[in-house]
Short mmCIF file of N, CA, C and O in Angstrom, two decimals:
data_model
loop_
_atom_site.label_atom_id
_atom_site.label_comp_id
_atom_site.label_asym_id
_atom_site.label_seq_id
_atom_site.Cartn_x
_atom_site.Cartn_y
_atom_site.Cartn_z
N MET A 11 99.62 41.60 -93.25
CA MET A 11 99.03 41.07 -94.41
C MET A 11 100.16 40.43 -95.25
O MET A 11 101.20 41.05 -95.49
N SER A 12 100.03 39.19 -95.70
CA SER A 12 100.93 38.56 -96.50
C SER A 12 100.94 39.03 -97.86
O SER A 12 99.92 39.33 -98.42
N ARG A 13 102.05 38.98 -98.48
CA ARG A 13 102.26 39.34 -99.91
C ARG A 13 102.15 38.13 -100.71
O ARG A 13 102.86 37.10 -100.51
N TYR A 14 101.28 38.10 -101.65
CA TYR A 14 101.10 36.91 -102.60
C TYR A 14 101.34 37.25 -103.98
O TYR A 14 101.25 36.45 -104.92
N MET A 15 101.73 38.54 -104.29
CA MET A 15 101.92 38.96 -105.64
C MET A 15 103.30 39.37 -105.98
O MET A 15 103.94 40.04 -105.12
N GLY A 16 103.80 39.00 -107.09
CA GLY A 16 105.06 39.43 -107.61
C GLY A 16 104.97 40.77 -108.26
O GLY A 16 103.88 41.35 -108.47
N SER A 17 106.10 41.40 -108.61
CA SER A 17 106.13 42.74 -109.12
C SER A 17 105.47 42.80 -110.56
O SER A 17 104.75 43.77 -110.84
N ILE A 18 105.56 41.78 -111.38
CA ILE A 18 104.88 41.82 -112.63
C ILE A 18 103.31 41.75 -112.50
O ILE A 18 102.59 42.48 -113.13
N ASP A 19 102.93 40.90 -111.61
CA ASP A 19 101.52 40.65 -111.36
C ASP A 19 100.91 41.98 -110.77
O ASP A 19 99.88 42.51 -111.26
N ARG A 20 101.62 42.63 -109.87
CA ARG A 20 101.20 43.90 -109.38
C ARG A 20 101.12 45.01 -110.44
O ARG A 20 100.10 45.82 -110.47
N ALA A 21 102.11 45.10 -111.23
CA ALA A 21 102.18 46.12 -112.37
C ALA A 21 101.02 45.98 -113.29
O ALA A 21 100.35 46.84 -113.71
N LEU A 22 100.79 44.72 -113.68
CA LEU A 22 99.68 44.41 -114.62
C LEU A 22 98.30 44.73 -114.02
O LEU A 22 97.45 45.28 -114.65
N ARG A 23 98.13 44.48 -112.73
CA ARG A 23 96.88 44.81 -112.08
C ARG A 23 96.65 46.36 -112.01
O ARG A 23 95.58 46.76 -112.27
N ILE A 24 97.73 47.03 -111.74
CA ILE A 24 97.62 48.52 -111.65
C ILE A 24 97.30 49.03 -113.06
O ILE A 24 96.48 49.99 -113.14
N ILE A 25 97.93 48.59 -114.04
CA ILE A 25 97.67 49.08 -115.44
C ILE A 25 96.36 48.75 -115.85
O ILE A 25 95.65 49.65 -116.43
N VAL A 26 95.82 47.50 -115.70
CA VAL A 26 94.43 47.15 -116.00
C VAL A 26 93.47 47.99 -115.22
O VAL A 26 92.48 48.52 -115.77
N GLY A 27 93.67 48.16 -113.96
CA GLY A 27 92.81 48.93 -113.14
C GLY A 27 92.70 50.44 -113.58
O GLY A 27 91.55 50.97 -113.71
N ILE A 28 93.78 51.01 -113.86
CA ILE A 28 93.85 52.42 -114.35
C ILE A 28 93.15 52.49 -115.74
O ILE A 28 92.37 53.49 -115.94
N ALA A 29 93.45 51.54 -116.58
CA ALA A 29 92.83 51.59 -117.89
C ALA A 29 91.32 51.47 -117.84
O ALA A 29 90.62 52.16 -118.55
N LEU A 30 90.79 50.63 -116.97
CA LEU A 30 89.36 50.48 -116.86
C LEU A 30 88.69 51.77 -116.28
O LEU A 30 87.65 52.21 -116.67
N LEU A 31 89.39 52.36 -115.33
CA LEU A 31 88.86 53.61 -114.75
C LEU A 31 88.92 54.78 -115.67
O LEU A 31 88.02 55.62 -115.80
N ILE A 32 89.93 54.80 -116.56
CA ILE A 32 89.92 55.81 -117.62
C ILE A 32 88.84 55.59 -118.62
O ILE A 32 88.19 56.53 -119.01
N GLY A 33 88.52 54.27 -118.92
CA GLY A 33 87.38 54.00 -119.76
C GLY A 33 86.09 54.46 -119.15
O GLY A 33 85.21 54.87 -119.91
N PHE A 34 85.95 54.43 -117.90
CA PHE A 34 84.71 54.92 -117.24
C PHE A 34 84.55 56.38 -117.47
O PHE A 34 83.41 56.87 -117.78
N PHE A 35 85.61 57.19 -117.39
CA PHE A 35 85.48 58.62 -117.58
C PHE A 35 85.50 59.04 -119.04
O PHE A 35 84.85 60.04 -119.32
N VAL A 36 86.10 58.25 -119.89
CA VAL A 36 86.12 58.64 -121.35
C VAL A 36 84.86 58.23 -121.99
O VAL A 36 84.33 58.87 -122.94
N ASN A 37 84.35 57.01 -121.79
CA ASN A 37 83.18 56.40 -122.44
C ASN A 37 81.91 56.85 -121.73
O ASN A 37 81.26 55.97 -121.21
N THR A 38 81.53 58.07 -121.74
CA THR A 38 80.32 58.53 -120.98
C THR A 38 78.98 58.19 -121.62
O THR A 38 77.99 58.20 -120.93
N GLU A 39 78.97 57.74 -122.86
CA GLU A 39 77.78 57.47 -123.58
C GLU A 39 77.40 55.95 -123.48
O GLU A 39 76.30 55.51 -123.95
N ALA A 40 78.23 55.09 -122.87
CA ALA A 40 78.02 53.69 -122.85
C ALA A 40 76.82 53.33 -121.87
O ALA A 40 76.71 53.95 -120.88
N SER A 41 76.07 52.34 -122.33
CA SER A 41 74.92 51.96 -121.46
C SER A 41 75.27 51.24 -120.26
O SER A 41 74.73 51.31 -119.23
N LEU A 42 76.45 50.37 -120.32
CA LEU A 42 76.91 49.68 -119.18
C LEU A 42 78.20 50.30 -118.71
O LEU A 42 79.14 49.57 -118.26
N ARG A 43 78.24 51.58 -118.58
CA ARG A 43 79.44 52.31 -118.12
C ARG A 43 79.88 51.93 -116.79
O ARG A 43 81.10 51.92 -116.49
N TRP A 44 78.97 51.66 -115.91
CA TRP A 44 79.36 51.36 -114.50
C TRP A 44 80.15 50.18 -114.41
O TRP A 44 80.87 49.89 -113.37
N LEU A 45 80.18 49.24 -115.48
CA LEU A 45 81.03 48.03 -115.34
C LEU A 45 82.53 48.36 -115.32
O LEU A 45 83.32 47.57 -114.85
N TYR A 46 82.90 49.57 -115.86
CA TYR A 46 84.26 50.03 -115.85
C TYR A 46 84.72 50.16 -114.45
O TYR A 46 85.97 50.09 -114.15
N LEU A 47 83.85 50.37 -113.47
CA LEU A 47 84.24 50.59 -112.04
C LEU A 47 84.86 49.29 -111.43
O LEU A 47 85.45 49.39 -110.38
N ILE A 48 84.69 48.20 -112.14
CA ILE A 48 85.32 46.95 -111.67
C ILE A 48 86.84 47.16 -111.65
O ILE A 48 87.54 46.44 -110.91
N GLY A 49 87.36 48.12 -112.30
CA GLY A 49 88.81 48.41 -112.29
C GLY A 49 89.31 48.81 -110.96
O GLY A 49 90.52 48.80 -110.73
N ILE A 50 88.46 49.19 -110.05
CA ILE A 50 88.88 49.54 -108.72
C ILE A 50 89.50 48.34 -108.04
O ILE A 50 90.47 48.37 -107.29
N VAL A 51 89.00 47.16 -108.20
CA VAL A 51 89.44 45.87 -107.59
C VAL A 51 90.90 45.70 -107.96
O VAL A 51 91.80 45.53 -107.02
N PRO A 52 91.22 45.51 -109.20
CA PRO A 52 92.65 45.25 -109.54
C PRO A 52 93.57 46.31 -109.15
O PRO A 52 94.71 46.12 -108.79
N LEU A 53 93.08 47.53 -109.17
CA LEU A 53 93.91 48.69 -108.80
C LEU A 53 94.29 48.64 -107.40
O LEU A 53 95.48 48.72 -106.99
N VAL A 54 93.32 48.43 -106.47
CA VAL A 54 93.53 48.38 -105.08
C VAL A 54 94.37 47.17 -104.65
O VAL A 54 95.35 47.30 -103.92
N THR A 55 94.05 46.04 -105.21
CA THR A 55 94.87 44.82 -104.94
C THR A 55 96.33 44.94 -105.43
O THR A 55 97.21 44.45 -104.75
N GLY A 56 96.48 45.59 -106.57
CA GLY A 56 97.80 45.88 -107.10
C GLY A 56 98.62 46.80 -106.14
O GLY A 56 99.81 46.71 -105.97
N LEU A 57 97.85 47.84 -105.67
CA LEU A 57 98.59 48.82 -104.78
C LEU A 57 99.00 48.32 -103.49
O LEU A 57 100.08 48.56 -102.95
N ILE A 58 98.08 47.42 -102.82
CA ILE A 58 98.48 46.87 -101.54
C ILE A 58 99.33 45.57 -101.70
O ILE A 58 99.93 45.24 -100.67
N GLY A 59 99.39 45.01 -102.85
CA GLY A 59 100.13 43.79 -103.02
C GLY A 59 99.69 42.50 -102.48
O GLY A 59 100.35 41.51 -102.32
N SER A 60 98.41 42.49 -102.22
CA SER A 60 97.81 41.26 -101.62
C SER A 60 96.42 41.10 -102.18
O SER A 60 95.64 42.09 -102.33
N CYS A 61 96.07 39.85 -102.56
CA CYS A 61 94.75 39.52 -103.20
C CYS A 61 94.08 38.52 -102.26
O CYS A 61 94.68 37.47 -102.03
N PRO A 62 92.94 38.81 -101.71
CA PRO A 62 92.22 37.86 -100.87
C PRO A 62 91.96 36.50 -101.50
O PRO A 62 91.98 35.46 -100.94
N LEU A 63 91.67 36.55 -102.88
CA LEU A 63 91.36 35.29 -103.57
C LEU A 63 92.68 34.52 -103.68
O LEU A 63 92.64 33.26 -103.53
N TYR A 64 93.89 35.11 -103.85
CA TYR A 64 95.15 34.36 -103.90
C TYR A 64 95.30 33.70 -102.54
O TYR A 64 95.79 32.56 -102.55
N SER A 65 95.06 34.40 -101.39
CA SER A 65 95.28 33.75 -100.05
C SER A 65 94.34 32.60 -99.84
O SER A 65 94.73 31.58 -99.21
N ILE A 66 93.07 32.68 -100.31
CA ILE A 66 92.19 31.56 -100.15
C ILE A 66 92.51 30.32 -101.05
O ILE A 66 92.55 29.21 -100.52
N LEU A 67 92.97 30.62 -102.23
CA LEU A 67 93.43 29.52 -103.08
C LEU A 67 94.82 29.06 -102.94
O LEU A 67 95.26 28.04 -103.49
N GLY A 68 95.60 29.81 -102.13
CA GLY A 68 96.98 29.42 -101.87
C GLY A 68 97.95 29.67 -103.04
O GLY A 68 98.90 29.03 -103.19
N ILE A 69 97.57 30.69 -103.85
CA ILE A 69 98.37 30.99 -105.09
C ILE A 69 99.38 32.10 -104.59
O ILE A 69 99.06 33.01 -103.99
N LYS A 70 100.70 32.00 -105.11
CA LYS A 70 101.74 32.94 -104.85
C LYS A 70 102.43 33.21 -106.13
O LYS A 70 102.86 32.24 -106.78
N THR A 71 102.46 34.48 -106.49
CA THR A 71 103.26 34.81 -107.72
C THR A 71 104.51 35.54 -107.37
O THR A 71 105.30 35.95 -108.21
N CYS A 72 104.75 35.80 -106.06
CA CYS A 72 106.01 36.44 -105.72
C CYS A 72 107.10 35.42 -105.43
O CYS A 72 106.86 34.31 -104.98
N PRO A 73 108.35 35.82 -105.70
CA PRO A 73 109.41 34.84 -105.50
C PRO A 73 109.55 34.55 -104.04
O PRO A 73 109.39 35.47 -103.16
N THR A 74 109.89 33.36 -103.63
CA THR A 74 110.17 33.03 -102.26
C THR A 74 111.51 33.43 -101.80
O THR A 74 112.52 33.46 -102.52
N ARG A 75 111.59 33.88 -100.59
CA ARG A 75 112.86 34.34 -100.01
C ARG A 75 113.46 33.18 -99.23
O ARG A 75 112.80 32.52 -98.48
N ARG A 76 114.77 33.02 -99.42
CA ARG A 76 115.39 31.94 -98.68
C ARG A 76 116.35 32.46 -97.65
O ARG A 76 116.89 33.47 -97.58
#
């Protein structure tokens, strides 16, 4: 699997994913609480370092190795 994400992109995805999942558990009275589960996507893509959408669009945020 090719790496398309740089370290800053990965860190931001992990932070946003964790924050959304924390919101799911903290905000138990919200009517649309299940929307916080979207945080799984950035968390997983940040942990594995590859995003399927990036590969489709040809976007790379990681530095190129020479």
